[in-house]
Structure formats: C-alpha cells, structure tokens
Amino acid sequence: MIPPRPTKAPMLDATARSDGSYDTEAYAVMEQRDSQLIQSELLYGAGSSKFVYQFAMGGKTVTGISVIGARHLAAHYGGIKHQLIGSIQKIGSLFTFTAYPQPGIPMSMQVQVLPDLRGEPDFYGAVVQVTDTKSGNVIQVEKREERFEFRRDGTPYERPHYALIAQSKAYRNAVLDLLPQDVQIEWCAQMVALGNSVPITESVIDMKREAVLKFATARGLQINRLGLDRLTMNQISGLGDAAREGAAAFVKAATMAGVMRSTDSFVTAGPALSESTEKAADPAGEKVKAAEAKPEPTPTPPPAPAPALAP
C-alpha cells in the first residue's frame, strides 16, 4: 500500500551533542548513498572504488564502511561465510514469510493476510547469517527497506531493487558487527590512504539546509536562501537546536545568523540586527526615539479679529 505523505514538520538534528550522540542525518545520507551504490552495481556492475565514507562530526572525522566496502573487508579478512536464512515482505495486507534452505531444512513459504496492518507502509525485510569460520562466531541480522519513497513534490514512487538493497545492507551490518574493531580500523585507514573514501559532509549540510527551509515554510517564515547557503555546518546545527525549542526560538536564531528575511529587505547580522538589544540596553534612547517618532500636533489658527464698531 502506498503510504500517505508525512505531514509532520521536519525537525533538525545537531551535528554534535554534549552527550556524545551521533548525527542521525549523517547516517541517513550514508544509507542513501549505499542504496545508490547498490542500484548502480545492479545496473552497471561493480565499478565503484569508494569503500569508506567520511564526514565531520564534533570537530572529528567519522569513518563508515559502505556496502561494497564490507564485501572487500570480508574478502580481506577471509573466512567469512554468509547465508540468507529468511525474509518477510508486506504488500498491502498480504504478508509473505520465506525460510531459505539450510542443511537439513528445506525451503518453506507462508502467506498470511492481516487486514488490520493494511495501512502500514509496505516493506521487505531480510535476515542474514554471517559466520566467522576462524573464531566460530555466528551472527544474524535483519534489515528492512520500505517499498515507496517520496519525490520532492510529495508524490510517491516505488523504489527499484528495494529487496536486494535490504539484503545487501543486512549483510554489511552483520559483517561489521562480527569482525573485530581493530581489523576494521586498520582496513579503513588503509582505504583512506589509498583514496578509496568519499566525503559526505556536503550531502549532509545540503540535507540540513533543506530541513531549515521546510521548517520555515511550514510556519510561514521567509528565509534568505543566499544567506543560508553561506552558513557553516555548526551554524545550521544551531538552527536545528533552536527549531526543537519552537518557532520563536528559531526566528531569533535565524535572525542572529542573518538569514531571516524581513518584509522590505534581508536582515543581516551586526548592529542592524541588534536593534531590540539596543532598545533594552538604552531605555532612555528608546523614549527619545519614541518622542521623535510621535507626530507633532497641528497648530490651531488664531481667531479672526472682531469687526470695528461704527461711530
């Protein structure tokens, strides 16, 4: 079933937080880039040499391994055994559960109709099992991908190869959860040194800019797009913190950042931006300005002279 377009206004996530939590938008961009790599490989073959993603977060460089990179990492490590053991697919109210053959277990399929879940988004989920034959460790991981995505104008479209994308991402997550961290760190450093990495900072900041525009448009606020493009990652993240506090805090932060647009001209940072601050710091000056702005009373004409009396 085609899901309705989300109507909830988007919220912005900060790049770095005091509790050390990660920027979910950065990982969302990395997931999206992985989907593009998988589709490109299905259509044109394995031709990408970008095995590692890099993005800045909190003044540090965070490195992540792509789906294609996970395959090369597993080949580099050796002794990795992978198997698709199960899947679940939802289309409308129809659910299809598939168990793939394993030693001593034949393939089986079960179909079930659940009318109460018809309105939920359609998806495909894959369960993969990865075994490290060197250590004997085994891990099972599930990954789901939704059937539909939305264009910028809000119209839905069916994602091509979303089932294979779920399988590939489940494999990547399982490999990264199973292999030792020291092996991954050393391999990532080698890939970065060889130039087999792609920075996604620009993609993340573009996503944040779009979120700022959506947040402002949903509340009838006008944003200076040129000024927004000049903001740094930390400044846009600050707007995200303000957006979580509400529209009033967002307007104040956007005004101080020089991207809030007035009715006549763009508001810029600096003395012209702090007019309210000057009034609060100089109440006397505010009274003078108010007095100067007060219109002067219209003078009353003098009364006409009385006519002279005849003798």
PDB file of C-alpha atoms in Angstrom:
ATOM      1  CA  MET A   1       0.000   0.000   0.000  1.00  0.00           C
ATOM      2  CA  ILE A   2       1.224   3.475  -0.851  1.00  0.00           C
ATOM      3  CA  PRO A   3       1.764   5.338   2.437  1.00  0.00           C
ATOM      4  CA  PRO A   4       0.417   8.883   2.837  1.00  0.00           C
ATOM      5  CA  ARG A   5       2.861  11.721   2.652  1.00  0.00           C
ATOM      6  CA  PRO A   6       4.172  12.655   6.104  1.00  0.00           C
ATOM      7  CA  THR A   7       2.603  15.888   7.333  1.00  0.00           C
ATOM      8  CA  LYS A   8       4.707  16.401  10.426  1.00  0.00           C
ATOM      9  CA  ALA A   9       7.089  19.324  10.114  1.00  0.00           C
ATOM     10  CA  PRO A  10      10.715  18.201   9.934  1.00  0.00           C
ATOM     11  CA  MET A  11      12.981  18.720  12.894  1.00  0.00           C
ATOM     12  CA  LEU A  12      16.669  19.392  12.644  1.00  0.00           C
ATOM     13  CA  ASP A  13      19.364  17.389  14.389  1.00  0.00           C
ATOM     14  CA  ALA A  14      22.551  18.972  15.666  1.00  0.00           C
ATOM     15  CA  THR A  15      25.848  17.774  14.275  1.00  0.00           C
ATOM     16  CA  ALA A  16      27.392  17.229  17.697  1.00  0.00           C
ATOM     17  CA  ARG A  17      25.733  16.971  21.090  1.00  0.00           C
ATOM     18  CA  SER A  18      27.106  17.230  24.586  1.00  0.00           C
ATOM     19  CA  ASP A  19      26.135  13.636  25.395  1.00  0.00           C
ATOM     20  CA  GLY A  20      28.230  12.321  22.501  1.00  0.00           C
ATOM     21  CA  SER A  21      25.276  11.029  20.478  1.00  0.00           C
ATOM     22  CA  TYR A  22      25.595  10.719  16.712  1.00  0.00           C
ATOM     23  CA  ASP A  23      24.067  12.796  13.970  1.00  0.00           C
ATOM     24  CA  THR A  24      21.296  10.649  12.536  1.00  0.00           C
ATOM     25  CA  GLU A  25      21.173  12.745   9.361  1.00  0.00           C
ATOM     26  CA  ALA A  26      24.768  11.837   8.559  1.00  0.00           C
ATOM     27  CA  TYR A  27      23.948   8.164   8.800  1.00  0.00           C
ATOM     28  CA  ALA A  28      20.789   8.729   6.757  1.00  0.00           C
ATOM     29  CA  VAL A  29      22.915  10.216   3.983  1.00  0.00           C
ATOM     30  CA  MET A  30      25.320   7.286   4.227  1.00  0.00           C
ATOM     31  CA  GLU A  31      22.400   4.851   3.936  1.00  0.00           C
ATOM     32  CA  GLN A  32      21.094   6.728   0.919  1.00  0.00           C
ATOM     33  CA  ARG A  33      24.492   6.670  -0.756  1.00  0.00           C
ATOM     34  CA  ASP A  34      24.689   2.928  -0.105  1.00  0.00           C
ATOM     35  CA  SER A  35      21.336   2.438  -1.823  1.00  0.00           C
ATOM     36  CA  GLN A  36      22.632   4.361  -4.833  1.00  0.00           C
ATOM     37  CA  LEU A  37      25.793   2.244  -4.947  1.00  0.00           C
ATOM     38  CA  ILE A  38      23.777  -0.985  -4.829  1.00  0.00           C
ATOM     39  CA  GLN A  39      21.457   0.129  -7.632  1.00  0.00           C
ATOM     40  CA  SER A  40      24.416   1.283  -9.716  1.00  0.00           C
ATOM     41  CA  GLU A  41      26.129  -2.074  -9.226  1.00  0.00           C
ATOM     42  CA  LEU A  42      22.978  -3.966 -10.245  1.00  0.00           C
ATOM     43  CA  LEU A  43      22.647  -1.919 -13.418  1.00  0.00           C
ATOM     44  CA  TYR A  44      26.266  -1.427 -14.467  1.00  0.00           C
ATOM     45  CA  GLY A  45      28.305  -3.950 -12.488  1.00  0.00           C
ATOM     46  CA  ALA A  46      30.763  -3.427  -9.630  1.00  0.00           C
ATOM     47  CA  GLY A  47      32.623  -0.326 -10.677  1.00  0.00           C
ATOM     48  CA  SER A  48      32.825   1.794  -7.525  1.00  0.00           C
ATOM     49  CA  SER A  49      36.104   2.122  -5.657  1.00  0.00           C
ATOM     50  CA  LYS A  50      34.577   4.078  -2.755  1.00  0.00           C
ATOM     51  CA  PHE A  51      34.673   1.642   0.125  1.00  0.00           C
ATOM     52  CA  VAL A  52      34.671   4.136   3.014  1.00  0.00           C
ATOM     53  CA  TYR A  53      32.562   7.165   3.896  1.00  0.00           C
ATOM     54  CA  GLN A  54      33.898  10.119   5.841  1.00  0.00           C
ATOM     55  CA  PHE A  55      32.095  13.011   7.482  1.00  0.00           C
ATOM     56  CA  ALA A  56      32.965  15.612  10.099  1.00  0.00           C
ATOM     57  CA  MET A  57      31.186  15.494  13.448  1.00  0.00           C
ATOM     58  CA  GLY A  58      32.010  17.487  16.533  1.00  0.00           C
ATOM     59  CA  GLY A  59      35.411  18.502  15.206  1.00  0.00           C
ATOM     60  CA  LYS A  60      36.331  14.881  14.476  1.00  0.00           C
ATOM     61  CA  THR A  61      36.283  12.799  11.299  1.00  0.00           C
ATOM     62  CA  VAL A  62      33.930   9.825  11.472  1.00  0.00           C
ATOM     63  CA  THR A  63      34.583   6.918   9.105  1.00  0.00           C
ATOM     64  CA  GLY A  64      31.951   4.431   7.942  1.00  0.00           C
ATOM     65  CA  ILE A  65      32.166   1.394   5.668  1.00  0.00           C
ATOM     66  CA  SER A  66      29.859   1.143   2.672  1.00  0.00           C
ATOM     67  CA  VAL A  67      28.061  -1.975   1.463  1.00  0.00           C
ATOM     68  CA  ILE A  68      30.642  -2.548  -1.269  1.00  0.00           C
ATOM     69  CA  GLY A  69      33.423  -1.851   1.222  1.00  0.00           C
ATOM     70  CA  ALA A  70      32.033  -4.503   3.593  1.00  0.00           C
ATOM     71  CA  ARG A  71      32.388  -7.110   0.857  1.00  0.00           C
ATOM     72  CA  HIS A  72      36.013  -6.189   0.260  1.00  0.00           C
ATOM     73  CA  LEU A  73      36.668  -6.098   4.004  1.00  0.00           C
ATOM     74  CA  ALA A  74      35.231  -9.613   4.363  1.00  0.00           C
ATOM     75  CA  ALA A  75      37.418 -10.807   1.489  1.00  0.00           C
ATOM     76  CA  HIS A  76      40.445  -9.113   3.065  1.00  0.00           C
ATOM     77  CA  TYR A  77      39.758 -10.718   6.444  1.00  0.00           C
ATOM     78  CA  GLY A  78      38.924 -14.144   4.997  1.00  0.00           C
ATOM     79  CA  GLY A  79      36.916 -16.999   6.468  1.00  0.00           C
ATOM     80  CA  ILE A  80      33.548 -15.207   6.308  1.00  0.00           C
ATOM     81  CA  LYS A  81      30.514 -17.331   5.421  1.00  0.00           C
ATOM     82  CA  HIS A  82      27.239 -15.627   4.543  1.00  0.00           C
ATOM     83  CA  GLN A  83      23.741 -17.024   4.048  1.00  0.00           C
ATOM     84  CA  LEU A  84      20.251 -15.543   3.577  1.00  0.00           C
ATOM     85  CA  ILE A  85      18.096 -17.504   6.007  1.00  0.00           C
ATOM     86  CA  GLY A  86      14.742 -15.709   5.914  1.00  0.00           C
ATOM     87  CA  SER A  87      12.692 -12.812   4.593  1.00  0.00           C
ATOM     88  CA  ILE A  88       9.376 -11.077   5.156  1.00  0.00           C
ATOM     89  CA  GLN A  89       7.542  -8.998   2.568  1.00  0.00           C
ATOM     90  CA  LYS A  90       4.453  -6.848   3.090  1.00  0.00           C
ATOM     91  CA  ILE A  91       2.287  -5.641   0.213  1.00  0.00           C
ATOM     92  CA  GLY A  92      -0.982  -4.190   1.403  1.00  0.00           C
ATOM     93  CA  SER A  93      -2.486  -6.694   3.820  1.00  0.00           C
ATOM     94  CA  LEU A  94      -0.544  -9.634   2.339  1.00  0.00           C
ATOM     95  CA  PHE A  95       2.483 -10.860   4.293  1.00  0.00           C
ATOM     96  CA  THR A  96       4.868 -13.417   2.812  1.00  0.00           C
ATOM     97  CA  PHE A  97       7.294 -15.221   5.126  1.00  0.00           C
ATOM     98  CA  THR A  98      10.094 -17.190   3.447  1.00  0.00           C
ATOM     99  CA  ALA A  99      12.635 -19.501   5.066  1.00  0.00           C
ATOM    100  CA  TYR A 100      15.539 -20.338   2.769  1.00  0.00           C
ATOM    101  CA  PRO A 101      17.094 -23.820   2.686  1.00  0.00           C
ATOM    102  CA  GLN A 102      19.771 -24.703   5.186  1.00  0.00           C
ATOM    103  CA  PRO A 103      21.491 -28.011   5.966  1.00  0.00           C
ATOM    104  CA  GLY A 104      18.659 -30.355   6.881  1.00  0.00           C
ATOM    105  CA  ILE A 105      15.962 -27.672   6.495  1.00  0.00           C
ATOM    106  CA  PRO A 106      14.111 -27.306   3.173  1.00  0.00           C
ATOM    107  CA  MET A 107      12.818 -24.029   1.810  1.00  0.00           C
ATOM    108  CA  SER A 108       9.373 -23.031   3.092  1.00  0.00           C
ATOM    109  CA  MET A 109       6.937 -20.196   2.472  1.00  0.00           C
ATOM    110  CA  GLN A 110       3.974 -18.972   4.469  1.00  0.00           C
ATOM    111  CA  VAL A 111       1.393 -16.426   3.321  1.00  0.00           C
ATOM    112  CA  GLN A 112      -0.898 -14.583   5.710  1.00  0.00           C
ATOM    113  CA  VAL A 113      -3.464 -11.811   5.276  1.00  0.00           C
ATOM    114  CA  LEU A 114      -3.574  -9.220   8.067  1.00  0.00           C
ATOM    115  CA  PRO A 115      -6.273  -6.624   7.245  1.00  0.00           C
ATOM    116  CA  ASP A 116      -5.509  -4.555  10.359  1.00  0.00           C
ATOM    117  CA  LEU A 117      -1.999  -3.803   9.021  1.00  0.00           C
ATOM    118  CA  ARG A 118      -3.067  -2.853   5.506  1.00  0.00           C
ATOM    119  CA  GLY A 119      -2.493   0.852   6.135  1.00  0.00           C
ATOM    120  CA  GLU A 120       1.103   0.371   7.296  1.00  0.00           C
ATOM    121  CA  PRO A 121       3.936   1.097   4.790  1.00  0.00           C
ATOM    122  CA  ASP A 122       4.922  -1.791   2.532  1.00  0.00           C
ATOM    123  CA  PHE A 123       8.405  -3.205   3.101  1.00  0.00           C
ATOM    124  CA  TYR A 124      10.806  -6.078   2.544  1.00  0.00           C
ATOM    125  CA  GLY A 125      12.939  -7.440   5.369  1.00  0.00           C
ATOM    126  CA  ALA A 126      15.867  -9.805   5.044  1.00  0.00           C
ATOM    127  CA  VAL A 127      17.502 -11.914   7.750  1.00  0.00           C
ATOM    128  CA  VAL A 128      21.089 -12.916   7.011  1.00  0.00           C
ATOM    129  CA  GLN A 129      23.526 -15.082   8.921  1.00  0.00           C
ATOM    130  CA  VAL A 130      27.258 -14.453   8.829  1.00  0.00           C
ATOM    131  CA  THR A 131      29.754 -16.917  10.270  1.00  0.00           C
ATOM    132  CA  ASP A 132      33.402 -16.314  11.116  1.00  0.00           C
ATOM    133  CA  THR A 133      34.978 -19.690  10.454  1.00  0.00           C
ATOM    134  CA  LYS A 134      38.219 -18.568  12.141  1.00  0.00           C
ATOM    135  CA  SER A 135      36.644 -17.930  15.543  1.00  0.00           C
ATOM    136  CA  GLY A 136      33.374 -19.833  15.152  1.00  0.00           C
ATOM    137  CA  ASN A 137      31.284 -16.755  15.942  1.00  0.00           C
ATOM    138  CA  VAL A 138      27.863 -16.517  14.273  1.00  0.00           C
ATOM    139  CA  ILE A 139      25.534 -13.526  13.994  1.00  0.00           C
ATOM    140  CA  GLN A 140      22.079 -12.986  12.487  1.00  0.00           C
ATOM    141  CA  VAL A 141      20.933  -9.518  11.421  1.00  0.00           C
ATOM    142  CA  GLU A 142      17.666  -8.228   9.952  1.00  0.00           C
ATOM    143  CA  LYS A 143      17.342  -5.169   7.712  1.00  0.00           C
ATOM    144  CA  ARG A 144      14.121  -3.689   6.309  1.00  0.00           C
ATOM    145  CA  GLU A 145      13.620  -1.343   3.389  1.00  0.00           C
ATOM    146  CA  GLU A 146      10.340   0.380   2.567  1.00  0.00           C
ATOM    147  CA  ARG A 147       8.764  -0.132  -0.821  1.00  0.00           C
ATOM    148  CA  PHE A 148       7.928   3.517  -1.544  1.00  0.00           C
ATOM    149  CA  GLU A 149       9.755   6.820  -1.274  1.00  0.00           C
ATOM    150  CA  PHE A 150       8.577  10.380  -1.910  1.00  0.00           C
ATOM    151  CA  ARG A 151       9.713  12.848  -4.505  1.00  0.00           C
ATOM    152  CA  ARG A 152      10.286  16.477  -3.578  1.00  0.00           C
ATOM    153  CA  ASP A 153       6.791  17.381  -4.740  1.00  0.00           C
ATOM    154  CA  GLY A 154       5.329  14.799  -2.357  1.00  0.00           C
ATOM    155  CA  THR A 155       4.294  12.154  -4.903  1.00  0.00           C
ATOM    156  CA  PRO A 156       5.286   8.550  -4.034  1.00  0.00           C
ATOM    157  CA  TYR A 157       7.213   6.178  -6.265  1.00  0.00           C
ATOM    158  CA  GLU A 158       8.238   2.539  -5.905  1.00  0.00           C
ATOM    159  CA  ARG A 159      11.896   2.058  -5.148  1.00  0.00           C
ATOM    160  CA  PRO A 160      13.707  -0.193  -7.626  1.00  0.00           C
ATOM    161  CA  HIS A 161      15.503  -3.219  -6.168  1.00  0.00           C
ATOM    162  CA  TYR A 162      14.462  -2.378  -2.603  1.00  0.00           C
ATOM    163  CA  ALA A 163      14.512  -6.101  -1.700  1.00  0.00           C
ATOM    164  CA  LEU A 164      18.106  -6.528  -2.861  1.00  0.00           C
ATOM    165  CA  ILE A 165      19.069  -3.323  -1.067  1.00  0.00           C
ATOM    166  CA  ALA A 166      17.716  -4.772   2.188  1.00  0.00           C
ATOM    167  CA  GLN A 167      19.691  -7.977   1.671  1.00  0.00           C
ATOM    168  CA  SER A 168      22.924  -6.102   0.925  1.00  0.00           C
ATOM    169  CA  LYS A 169      22.589  -3.802   3.930  1.00  0.00           C
ATOM    170  CA  ALA A 170      21.783  -6.711   6.219  1.00  0.00           C
ATOM    171  CA  TYR A 171      24.989  -8.387   5.021  1.00  0.00           C
ATOM    172  CA  ARG A 172      27.009  -5.227   5.636  1.00  0.00           C
ATOM    173  CA  ASN A 173      25.625  -4.748   9.152  1.00  0.00           C
ATOM    174  CA  ALA A 174      26.271  -8.372  10.028  1.00  0.00           C
ATOM    175  CA  VAL A 175      29.867  -8.265   8.773  1.00  0.00           C
ATOM    176  CA  LEU A 176      30.608  -5.055  10.669  1.00  0.00           C
ATOM    177  CA  ASP A 177      29.042  -6.434  13.859  1.00  0.00           C
ATOM    178  CA  LEU A 178      31.002  -9.677  13.591  1.00  0.00           C
ATOM    179  CA  LEU A 179      34.521  -8.602  12.610  1.00  0.00           C
ATOM    180  CA  PRO A 180      36.872  -7.236  15.292  1.00  0.00           C
ATOM    181  CA  GLN A 181      37.039  -3.466  15.564  1.00  0.00           C
ATOM    182  CA  ASP A 182      40.819  -3.343  15.299  1.00  0.00           C
ATOM    183  CA  VAL A 183      40.623  -5.097  11.911  1.00  0.00           C
ATOM    184  CA  GLN A 184      38.038  -2.583  10.697  1.00  0.00           C
ATOM    185  CA  ILE A 185      40.010   0.444  11.917  1.00  0.00           C
ATOM    186  CA  GLU A 186      43.223  -0.726  10.281  1.00  0.00           C
ATOM    187  CA  TRP A 187      41.450  -1.525   6.993  1.00  0.00           C
ATOM    188  CA  CYS A 188      39.627   1.850   6.953  1.00  0.00           C
ATOM    189  CA  ALA A 189      42.910   3.670   7.466  1.00  0.00           C
ATOM    190  CA  GLN A 190      44.397   1.816   4.504  1.00  0.00           C
ATOM    191  CA  MET A 191      41.417   2.685   2.291  1.00  0.00           C
ATOM    192  CA  VAL A 192      41.595   6.365   3.253  1.00  0.00           C
ATOM    193  CA  ALA A 193      45.318   6.410   2.484  1.00  0.00           C
ATOM    194  CA  LEU A 194      44.638   4.849  -0.929  1.00  0.00           C
ATOM    195  CA  GLY A 195      41.952   7.412  -1.716  1.00  0.00           C
ATOM    196  CA  ASN A 196      39.093   4.887  -1.582  1.00  0.00           C
ATOM    197  CA  SER A 197      36.871   7.127   0.529  1.00  0.00           C
ATOM    198  CA  VAL A 198      34.155   9.628  -0.276  1.00  0.00           C
ATOM    199  CA  PRO A 199      33.365  12.619   1.983  1.00  0.00           C
ATOM    200  CA  ILE A 200      29.648  13.135   2.532  1.00  0.00           C
ATOM    201  CA  THR A 201      29.811  16.359   4.535  1.00  0.00           C
ATOM    202  CA  GLU A 202      28.386  18.380   1.664  1.00  0.00           C
ATOM    203  CA  SER A 203      25.481  15.974   1.279  1.00  0.00           C
ATOM    204  CA  VAL A 204      24.688  16.244   4.986  1.00  0.00           C
ATOM    205  CA  ILE A 205      24.789  20.029   5.001  1.00  0.00           C
ATOM    206  CA  ASP A 206      22.549  20.128   1.921  1.00  0.00           C
ATOM    207  CA  MET A 207      20.047  17.950   3.742  1.00  0.00           C
ATOM    208  CA  LYS A 208      20.150  20.267   6.743  1.00  0.00           C
ATOM    209  CA  ARG A 209      19.583  23.324   4.530  1.00  0.00           C
ATOM    210  CA  GLU A 210      16.515  21.689   3.033  1.00  0.00           C
ATOM    211  CA  ALA A 211      15.229  20.894   6.523  1.00  0.00           C
ATOM    212  CA  VAL A 212      15.660  24.547   7.532  1.00  0.00           C
ATOM    213  CA  LEU A 213      13.678  25.694   4.503  1.00  0.00           C
ATOM    214  CA  LYS A 214      10.908  23.158   5.150  1.00  0.00           C
ATOM    215  CA  PHE A 215      10.682  24.127   8.807  1.00  0.00           C
ATOM    216  CA  ALA A 216      10.446  27.831   7.946  1.00  0.00           C
ATOM    217  CA  THR A 217       7.978  27.369   5.083  1.00  0.00           C
ATOM    218  CA  ALA A 218       5.642  25.263   7.237  1.00  0.00           C
ATOM    219  CA  ARG A 219       5.407  28.213   9.631  1.00  0.00           C
ATOM    220  CA  GLY A 220       5.134  30.996   7.072  1.00  0.00           C
ATOM    221  CA  LEU A 221       8.668  32.306   7.686  1.00  0.00           C
ATOM    222  CA  GLN A 222      10.815  33.801   4.931  1.00  0.00           C
ATOM    223  CA  ILE A 223      14.448  32.695   4.721  1.00  0.00           C
ATOM    224  CA  ASN A 224      17.245  34.350   2.756  1.00  0.00           C
ATOM    225  CA  ARG A 225      18.407  31.404   0.657  1.00  0.00           C
ATOM    226  CA  LEU A 226      21.704  33.041  -0.307  1.00  0.00           C
ATOM    227  CA  GLY A 227      22.478  33.720   3.329  1.00  0.00           C
ATOM    228  CA  LEU A 228      21.541  30.149   4.251  1.00  0.00           C
ATOM    229  CA  ASP A 229      23.998  28.758   1.704  1.00  0.00           C
ATOM    230  CA  ARG A 230      26.816  30.703   3.393  1.00  0.00           C
ATOM    231  CA  LEU A 231      26.233  29.180   6.836  1.00  0.00           C
ATOM    232  CA  THR A 232      28.645  26.587   8.181  1.00  0.00           C
ATOM    233  CA  MET A 233      27.664  23.159   9.495  1.00  0.00           C
ATOM    234  CA  ASN A 234      27.812  24.340  13.111  1.00  0.00           C
ATOM    235  CA  GLN A 235      25.600  27.354  12.383  1.00  0.00           C
ATOM    236  CA  ILE A 236      22.955  25.226  10.670  1.00  0.00           C
ATOM    237  CA  SER A 237      23.125  22.760  13.556  1.00  0.00           C
ATOM    238  CA  GLY A 238      22.475  25.679  15.901  1.00  0.00           C
ATOM    239  CA  LEU A 239      19.327  26.465  13.921  1.00  0.00           C
ATOM    240  CA  GLY A 240      18.330  22.845  14.447  1.00  0.00           C
ATOM    241  CA  ASP A 241      18.679  23.204  18.220  1.00  0.00           C
ATOM    242  CA  ALA A 242      16.546  26.335  18.091  1.00  0.00           C
ATOM    243  CA  ALA A 243      13.900  24.616  15.935  1.00  0.00           C
ATOM    244  CA  ARG A 244      13.438  21.946  18.585  1.00  0.00           C
ATOM    245  CA  GLU A 245      12.615  24.699  21.087  1.00  0.00           C
ATOM    246  CA  GLY A 246       9.897  26.169  18.865  1.00  0.00           C
ATOM    247  CA  ALA A 247       9.239  28.695  16.126  1.00  0.00           C
ATOM    248  CA  ALA A 248      10.018  31.736  18.304  1.00  0.00           C
ATOM    249  CA  ALA A 249      13.472  30.412  19.192  1.00  0.00           C
ATOM    250  CA  PHE A 250      14.064  29.508  15.552  1.00  0.00           C
ATOM    251  CA  VAL A 251      13.169  33.029  14.389  1.00  0.00           C
ATOM    252  CA  LYS A 252      15.551  34.544  16.930  1.00  0.00           C
ATOM    253  CA  ALA A 253      18.397  32.215  15.944  1.00  0.00           C
ATOM    254  CA  ALA A 254      17.790  32.705  12.217  1.00  0.00           C
ATOM    255  CA  THR A 255      17.757  36.482  12.690  1.00  0.00           C
ATOM    256  CA  MET A 256      21.051  36.421  14.567  1.00  0.00           C
ATOM    257  CA  ALA A 257      22.511  34.197  11.834  1.00  0.00           C
ATOM    258  CA  GLY A 258      21.477  36.739   9.205  1.00  0.00           C
ATOM    259  CA  VAL A 259      19.101  34.504   7.249  1.00  0.00           C
ATOM    260  CA  MET A 260      15.727  35.747   8.429  1.00  0.00           C
ATOM    261  CA  ARG A 261      14.111  37.889   5.776  1.00  0.00           C
ATOM    262  CA  SER A 262      12.054  40.953   6.681  1.00  0.00           C
ATOM    263  CA  THR A 263       9.217  42.393   4.627  1.00  0.00           C
ATOM    264  CA  ASP A 264      11.412  45.036   2.995  1.00  0.00           C
ATOM    265  CA  SER A 265      14.961  43.700   2.929  1.00  0.00           C
ATOM    266  CA  PHE A 266      17.201  40.933   4.200  1.00  0.00           C
ATOM    267  CA  VAL A 267      18.158  41.220   7.838  1.00  0.00           C
ATOM    268  CA  THR A 268      21.907  40.929   8.335  1.00  0.00           C
ATOM    269  CA  ALA A 269      23.975  40.189  11.380  1.00  0.00           C
ATOM    270  CA  GLY A 270      25.647  43.054  13.188  1.00  0.00           C
ATOM    271  CA  PRO A 271      24.459  46.385  14.582  1.00  0.00           C
ATOM    272  CA  ALA A 272      21.392  46.446  12.330  1.00  0.00           C
ATOM    273  CA  LEU A 273      20.397  43.061  13.727  1.00  0.00           C
ATOM    274  CA  SER A 274      20.559  44.041  17.401  1.00  0.00           C
ATOM    275  CA  GLU A 275      18.022  46.859  17.374  1.00  0.00           C
ATOM    276  CA  SER A 276      15.913  45.177  20.055  1.00  0.00           C
ATOM    277  CA  THR A 277      19.051  44.667  22.158  1.00  0.00           C
ATOM    278  CA  GLU A 278      19.947  48.358  21.850  1.00  0.00           C
ATOM    279  CA  LYS A 279      16.459  49.338  22.991  1.00  0.00           C
ATOM    280  CA  ALA A 280      16.670  47.073  26.005  1.00  0.00           C
ATOM    281  CA  ALA A 281      20.109  48.425  26.946  1.00  0.00           C
ATOM    282  CA  ASP A 282      19.182  52.092  26.405  1.00  0.00           C
ATOM    283  CA  PRO A 283      15.633  52.753  27.601  1.00  0.00           C
ATOM    284  CA  ALA A 284      16.259  56.480  27.563  1.00  0.00           C
ATOM    285  CA  GLY A 285      17.242  56.352  23.946  1.00  0.00           C
ATOM    286  CA  GLU A 286      14.089  54.392  23.221  1.00  0.00           C
ATOM    287  CA  LYS A 287      11.991  57.143  24.810  1.00  0.00           C
ATOM    288  CA  VAL A 288      13.802  59.741  22.733  1.00  0.00           C
ATOM    289  CA  LYS A 289      13.167  57.776  19.577  1.00  0.00           C
ATOM    290  CA  ALA A 290       9.533  57.355  20.563  1.00  0.00           C
ATOM    291  CA  ALA A 291       9.242  61.061  21.208  1.00  0.00           C
ATOM    292  CA  GLU A 292      10.878  61.862  17.900  1.00  0.00           C
ATOM    293  CA  ALA A 293       8.570  59.482  16.124  1.00  0.00           C
ATOM    294  CA  LYS A 294       5.452  60.999  17.767  1.00  0.00           C
ATOM    295  CA  PRO A 295       3.687  63.338  15.293  1.00  0.00           C
ATOM    296  CA  GLU A 296       3.564  66.993  16.242  1.00  0.00           C
ATOM    297  CA  PRO A 297       0.074  68.445  16.955  1.00  0.00           C
ATOM    298  CA  THR A 298      -1.456  70.557  14.218  1.00  0.00           C
ATOM    299  CA  PRO A 299      -1.344  74.269  15.279  1.00  0.00           C
ATOM    300  CA  THR A 300      -4.725  75.917  15.825  1.00  0.00           C
ATOM    301  CA  PRO A 301      -5.171  79.072  13.688  1.00  0.00           C
ATOM    302  CA  PRO A 302      -5.706  82.325  15.681  1.00  0.00           C
ATOM    303  CA  PRO A 303      -9.274  83.646  15.855  1.00  0.00           C
ATOM    304  CA  ALA A 304     -10.247  86.287  13.278  1.00  0.00           C
ATOM    305  CA  PRO A 305     -10.222  89.934  14.642  1.00  0.00           C
ATOM    306  CA  ALA A 306     -13.606  91.360  15.617  1.00  0.00           C
ATOM    307  CA  PRO A 307     -15.060  93.989  13.214  1.00  0.00           C
ATOM    308  CA  ALA A 308     -14.633  97.607  14.268  1.00  0.00           C
ATOM    309  CA  LEU A 309     -17.766  99.382  15.679  1.00  0.00           C
ATOM    310  CA  ALA A 310     -19.206 102.228  13.622  1.00  0.00           C
ATOM    311  CA  PRO A 311     -19.094 105.652  15.280  1.00  0.00           C
TER     312      PRO A 311
END
